[in-house]
mmCIF file with all atom_site columns, C-alpha atoms in Angstrom:
data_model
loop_
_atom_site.group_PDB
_atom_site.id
_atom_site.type_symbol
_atom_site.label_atom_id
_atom_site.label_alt_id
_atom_site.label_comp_id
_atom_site.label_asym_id
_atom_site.label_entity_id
_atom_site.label_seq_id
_atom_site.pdbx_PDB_ins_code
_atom_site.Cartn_x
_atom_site.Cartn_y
_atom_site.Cartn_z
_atom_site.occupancy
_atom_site.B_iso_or_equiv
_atom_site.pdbx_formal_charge
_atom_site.auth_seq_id
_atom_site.auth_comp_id
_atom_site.auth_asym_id
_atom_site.auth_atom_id
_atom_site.pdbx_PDB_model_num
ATOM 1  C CA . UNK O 1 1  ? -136.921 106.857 -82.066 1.00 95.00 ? 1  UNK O CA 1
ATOM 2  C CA . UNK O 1 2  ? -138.300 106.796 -78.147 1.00 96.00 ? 2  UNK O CA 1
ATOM 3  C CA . UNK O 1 3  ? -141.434 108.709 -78.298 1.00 96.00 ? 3  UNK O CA 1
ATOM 4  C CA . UNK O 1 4  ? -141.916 108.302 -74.814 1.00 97.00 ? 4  UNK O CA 1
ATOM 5  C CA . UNK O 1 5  ? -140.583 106.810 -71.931 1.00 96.00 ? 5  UNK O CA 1
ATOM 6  C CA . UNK O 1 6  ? -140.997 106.687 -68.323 1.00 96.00 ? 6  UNK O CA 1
ATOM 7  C CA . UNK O 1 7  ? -139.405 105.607 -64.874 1.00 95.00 ? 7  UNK O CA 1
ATOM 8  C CA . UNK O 1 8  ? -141.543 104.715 -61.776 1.00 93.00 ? 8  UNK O CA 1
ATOM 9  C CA . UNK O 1 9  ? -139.924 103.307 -58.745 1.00 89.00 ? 9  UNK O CA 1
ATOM 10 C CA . UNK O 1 10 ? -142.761 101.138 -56.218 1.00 89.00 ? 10 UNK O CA 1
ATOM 11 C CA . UNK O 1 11 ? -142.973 102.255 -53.000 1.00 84.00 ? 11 UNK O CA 1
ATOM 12 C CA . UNK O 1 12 ? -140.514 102.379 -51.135 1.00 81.00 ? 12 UNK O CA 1
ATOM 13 C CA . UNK O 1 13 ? -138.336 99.484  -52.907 1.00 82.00 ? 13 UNK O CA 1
ATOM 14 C CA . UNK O 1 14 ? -135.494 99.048  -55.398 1.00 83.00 ? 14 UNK O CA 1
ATOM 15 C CA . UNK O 1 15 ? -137.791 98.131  -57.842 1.00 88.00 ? 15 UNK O CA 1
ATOM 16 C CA . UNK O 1 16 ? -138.771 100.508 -60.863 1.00 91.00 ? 16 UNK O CA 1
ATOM 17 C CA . UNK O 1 17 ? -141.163 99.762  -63.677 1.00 94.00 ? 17 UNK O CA 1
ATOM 18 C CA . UNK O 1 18 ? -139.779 101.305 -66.859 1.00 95.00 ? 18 UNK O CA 1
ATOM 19 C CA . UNK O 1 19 ? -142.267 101.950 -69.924 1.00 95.00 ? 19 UNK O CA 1
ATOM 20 C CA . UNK O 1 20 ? -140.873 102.629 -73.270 1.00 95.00 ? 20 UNK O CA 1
ATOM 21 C CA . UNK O 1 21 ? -142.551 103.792 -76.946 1.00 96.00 ? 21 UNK O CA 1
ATOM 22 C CA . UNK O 1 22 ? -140.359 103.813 -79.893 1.00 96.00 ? 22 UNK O CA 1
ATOM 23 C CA . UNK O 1 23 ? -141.833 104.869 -83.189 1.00 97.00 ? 23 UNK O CA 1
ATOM 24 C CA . UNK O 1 24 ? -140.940 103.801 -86.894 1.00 97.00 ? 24 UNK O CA 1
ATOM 25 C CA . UNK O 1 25 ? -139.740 107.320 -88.423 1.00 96.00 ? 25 UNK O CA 1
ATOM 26 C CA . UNK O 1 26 ? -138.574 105.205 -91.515 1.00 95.00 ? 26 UNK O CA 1
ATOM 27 C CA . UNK O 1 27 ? -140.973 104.686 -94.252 1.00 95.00 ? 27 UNK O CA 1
ATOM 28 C CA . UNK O 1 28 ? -139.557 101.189 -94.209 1.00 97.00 ? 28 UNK O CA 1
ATOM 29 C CA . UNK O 1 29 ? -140.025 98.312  -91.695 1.00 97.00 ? 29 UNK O CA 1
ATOM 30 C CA . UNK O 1 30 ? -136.941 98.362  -89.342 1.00 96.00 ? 30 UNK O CA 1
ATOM 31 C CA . UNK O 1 31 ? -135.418 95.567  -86.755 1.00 96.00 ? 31 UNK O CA 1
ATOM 32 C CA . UNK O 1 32 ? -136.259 96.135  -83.188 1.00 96.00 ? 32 UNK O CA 1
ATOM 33 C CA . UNK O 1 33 ? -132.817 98.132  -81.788 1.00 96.00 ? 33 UNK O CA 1
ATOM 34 C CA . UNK O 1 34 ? -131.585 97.381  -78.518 1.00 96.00 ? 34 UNK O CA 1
ATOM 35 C CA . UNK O 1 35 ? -131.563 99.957  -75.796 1.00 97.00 ? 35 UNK O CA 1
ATOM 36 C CA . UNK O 1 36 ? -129.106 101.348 -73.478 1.00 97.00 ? 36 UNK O CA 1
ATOM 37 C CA . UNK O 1 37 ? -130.936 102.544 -70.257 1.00 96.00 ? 37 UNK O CA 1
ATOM 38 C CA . UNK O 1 38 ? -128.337 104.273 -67.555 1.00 95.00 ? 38 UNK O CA 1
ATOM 39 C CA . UNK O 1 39 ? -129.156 105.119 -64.236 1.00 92.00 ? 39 UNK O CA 1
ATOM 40 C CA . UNK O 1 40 ? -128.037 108.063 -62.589 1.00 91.00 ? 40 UNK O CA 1
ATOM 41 C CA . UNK O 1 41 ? -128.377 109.833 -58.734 1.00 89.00 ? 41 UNK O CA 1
ATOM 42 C CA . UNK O 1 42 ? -128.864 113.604 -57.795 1.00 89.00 ? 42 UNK O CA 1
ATOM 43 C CA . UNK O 1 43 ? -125.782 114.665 -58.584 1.00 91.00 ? 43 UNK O CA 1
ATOM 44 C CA . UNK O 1 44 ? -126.372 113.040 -62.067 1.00 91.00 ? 44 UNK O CA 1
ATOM 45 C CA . UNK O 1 45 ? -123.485 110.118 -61.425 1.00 91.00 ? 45 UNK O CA 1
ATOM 46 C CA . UNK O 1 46 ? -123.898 106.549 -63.214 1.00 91.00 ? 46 UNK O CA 1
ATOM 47 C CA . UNK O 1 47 ? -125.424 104.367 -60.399 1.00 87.00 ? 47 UNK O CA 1
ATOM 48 C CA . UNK O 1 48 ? -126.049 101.316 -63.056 1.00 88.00 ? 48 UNK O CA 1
ATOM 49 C CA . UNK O 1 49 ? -126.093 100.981 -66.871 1.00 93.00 ? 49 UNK O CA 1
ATOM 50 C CA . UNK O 1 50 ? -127.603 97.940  -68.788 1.00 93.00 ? 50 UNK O CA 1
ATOM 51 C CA . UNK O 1 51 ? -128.415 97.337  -72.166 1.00 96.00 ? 51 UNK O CA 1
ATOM 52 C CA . UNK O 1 52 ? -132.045 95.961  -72.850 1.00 95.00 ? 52 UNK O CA 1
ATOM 53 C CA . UNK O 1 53 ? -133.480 94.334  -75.983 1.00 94.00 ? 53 UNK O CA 1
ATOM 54 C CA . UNK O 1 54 ? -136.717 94.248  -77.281 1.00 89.00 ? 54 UNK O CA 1
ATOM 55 C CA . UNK O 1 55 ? -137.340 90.713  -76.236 1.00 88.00 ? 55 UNK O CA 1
ATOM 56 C CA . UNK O 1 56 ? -136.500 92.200  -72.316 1.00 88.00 ? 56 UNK O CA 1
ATOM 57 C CA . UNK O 1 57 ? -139.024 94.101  -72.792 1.00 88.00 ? 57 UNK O CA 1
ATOM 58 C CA . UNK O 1 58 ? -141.632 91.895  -73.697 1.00 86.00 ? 58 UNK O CA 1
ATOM 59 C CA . UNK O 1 59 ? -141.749 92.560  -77.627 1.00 89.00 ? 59 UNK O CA 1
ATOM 60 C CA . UNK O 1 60 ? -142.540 89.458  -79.738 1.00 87.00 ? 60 UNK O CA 1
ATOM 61 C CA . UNK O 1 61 ? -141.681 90.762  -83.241 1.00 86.00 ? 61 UNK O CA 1
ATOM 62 C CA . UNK O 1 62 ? -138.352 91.496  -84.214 1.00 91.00 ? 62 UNK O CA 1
ATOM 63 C CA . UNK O 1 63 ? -139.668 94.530  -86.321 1.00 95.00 ? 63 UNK O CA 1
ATOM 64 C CA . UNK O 1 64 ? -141.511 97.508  -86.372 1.00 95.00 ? 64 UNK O CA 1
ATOM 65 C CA . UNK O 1 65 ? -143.144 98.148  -89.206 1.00 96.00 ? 65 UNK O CA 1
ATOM 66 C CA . UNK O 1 66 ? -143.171 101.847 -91.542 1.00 97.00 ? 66 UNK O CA 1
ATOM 67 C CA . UNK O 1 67 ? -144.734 104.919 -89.013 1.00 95.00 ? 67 UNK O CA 1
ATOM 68 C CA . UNK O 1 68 ? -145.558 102.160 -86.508 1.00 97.00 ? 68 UNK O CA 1
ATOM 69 C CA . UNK O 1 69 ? -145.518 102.113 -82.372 1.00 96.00 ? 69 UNK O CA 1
ATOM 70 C CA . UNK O 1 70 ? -144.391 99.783  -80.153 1.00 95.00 ? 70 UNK O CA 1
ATOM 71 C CA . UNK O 1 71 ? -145.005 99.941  -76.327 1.00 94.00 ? 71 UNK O CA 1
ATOM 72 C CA . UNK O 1 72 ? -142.470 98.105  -74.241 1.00 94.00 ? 72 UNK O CA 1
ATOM 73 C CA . UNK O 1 73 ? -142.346 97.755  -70.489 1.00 93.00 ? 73 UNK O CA 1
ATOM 74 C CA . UNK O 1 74 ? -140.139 95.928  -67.838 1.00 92.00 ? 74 UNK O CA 1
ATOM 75 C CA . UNK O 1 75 ? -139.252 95.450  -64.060 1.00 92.00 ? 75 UNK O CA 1
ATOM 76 C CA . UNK O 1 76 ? -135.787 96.537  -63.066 1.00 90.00 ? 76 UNK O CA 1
ATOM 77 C CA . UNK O 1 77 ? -134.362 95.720  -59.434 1.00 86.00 ? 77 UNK O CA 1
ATOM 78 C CA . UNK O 1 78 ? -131.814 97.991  -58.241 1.00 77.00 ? 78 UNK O CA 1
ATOM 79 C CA . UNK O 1 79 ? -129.307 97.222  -56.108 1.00 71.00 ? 79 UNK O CA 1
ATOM 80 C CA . UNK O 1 80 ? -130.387 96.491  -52.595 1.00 64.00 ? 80 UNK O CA 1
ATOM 81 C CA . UNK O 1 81 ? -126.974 97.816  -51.211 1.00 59.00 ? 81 UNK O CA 1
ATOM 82 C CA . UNK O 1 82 ? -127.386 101.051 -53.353 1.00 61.00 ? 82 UNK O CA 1
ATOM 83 C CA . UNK O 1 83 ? -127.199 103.854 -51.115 1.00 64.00 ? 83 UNK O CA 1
ATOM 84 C CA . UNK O 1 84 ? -128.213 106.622 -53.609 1.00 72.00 ? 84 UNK O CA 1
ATOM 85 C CA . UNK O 1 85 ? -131.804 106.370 -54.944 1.00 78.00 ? 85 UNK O CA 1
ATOM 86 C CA . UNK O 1 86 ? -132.403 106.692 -59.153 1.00 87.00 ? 86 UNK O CA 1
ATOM 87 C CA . UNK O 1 87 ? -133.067 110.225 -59.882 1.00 89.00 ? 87 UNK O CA 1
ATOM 88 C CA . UNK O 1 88 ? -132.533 110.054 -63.762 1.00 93.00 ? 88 UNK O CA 1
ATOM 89 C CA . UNK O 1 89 ? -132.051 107.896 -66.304 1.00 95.00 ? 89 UNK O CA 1
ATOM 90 C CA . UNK O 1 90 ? -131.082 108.025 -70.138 1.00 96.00 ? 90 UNK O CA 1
ATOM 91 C CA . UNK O 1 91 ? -132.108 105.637 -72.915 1.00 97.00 ? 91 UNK O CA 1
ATOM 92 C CA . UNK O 1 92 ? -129.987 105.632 -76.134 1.00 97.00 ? 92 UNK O CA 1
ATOM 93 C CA . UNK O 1 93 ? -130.699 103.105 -79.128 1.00 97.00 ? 93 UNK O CA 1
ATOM 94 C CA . UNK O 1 94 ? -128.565 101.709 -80.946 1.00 97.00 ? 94 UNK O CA 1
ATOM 95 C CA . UNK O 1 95 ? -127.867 98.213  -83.227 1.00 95.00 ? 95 UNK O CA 1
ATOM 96 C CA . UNK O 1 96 ? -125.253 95.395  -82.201 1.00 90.00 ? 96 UNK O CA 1
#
């Protein structure tokens, strides 16, 4: 499950930092899922989707162990031509 998550943009850029926790709820060790992150403007339209994995993200392991945390963080670049800055975003996980 994400227990937390987070969005930052840096000043005045297209870049956003994006910090992730996901939390064993199983009571057995579990592979790493993948995440789909989508972007979205004011008016809550998809600006950008992607689909991240845990090794994007910086994780080494390819597990998370029984009522574990792991905290995961990356870099994103937005499109420079974007004309609508992030307002929102979504993060779904799921398996391939």
């Amino acid at each position: 499950a994400v227990e937390s998550s987070g969005l930052v943009r840096v000043e005045r850029s297209a870049v956003y930092k994006l910090s992730v926790t996901l939390r064993n709820q199983a009571g057995i060790e579990v592979a790493l899922p993948a995440l789909d992150l989508s972007l979205t403007d004011t008016q809550g339209r998809l600006i950008a989707r992607k689909v991240l994995f845990a090794a994007d993200l910086g994780a080494t392991p390819s597990t998370l162990g029984a009522g574990r945390e792991l905290a995961l963080q990356a870099t994103l670049q937005a499109a420079p031509a974007a004309t609508e800055p992030v307002a929102g975003y979504t993060i779904e996980l799921f398996y391939p």
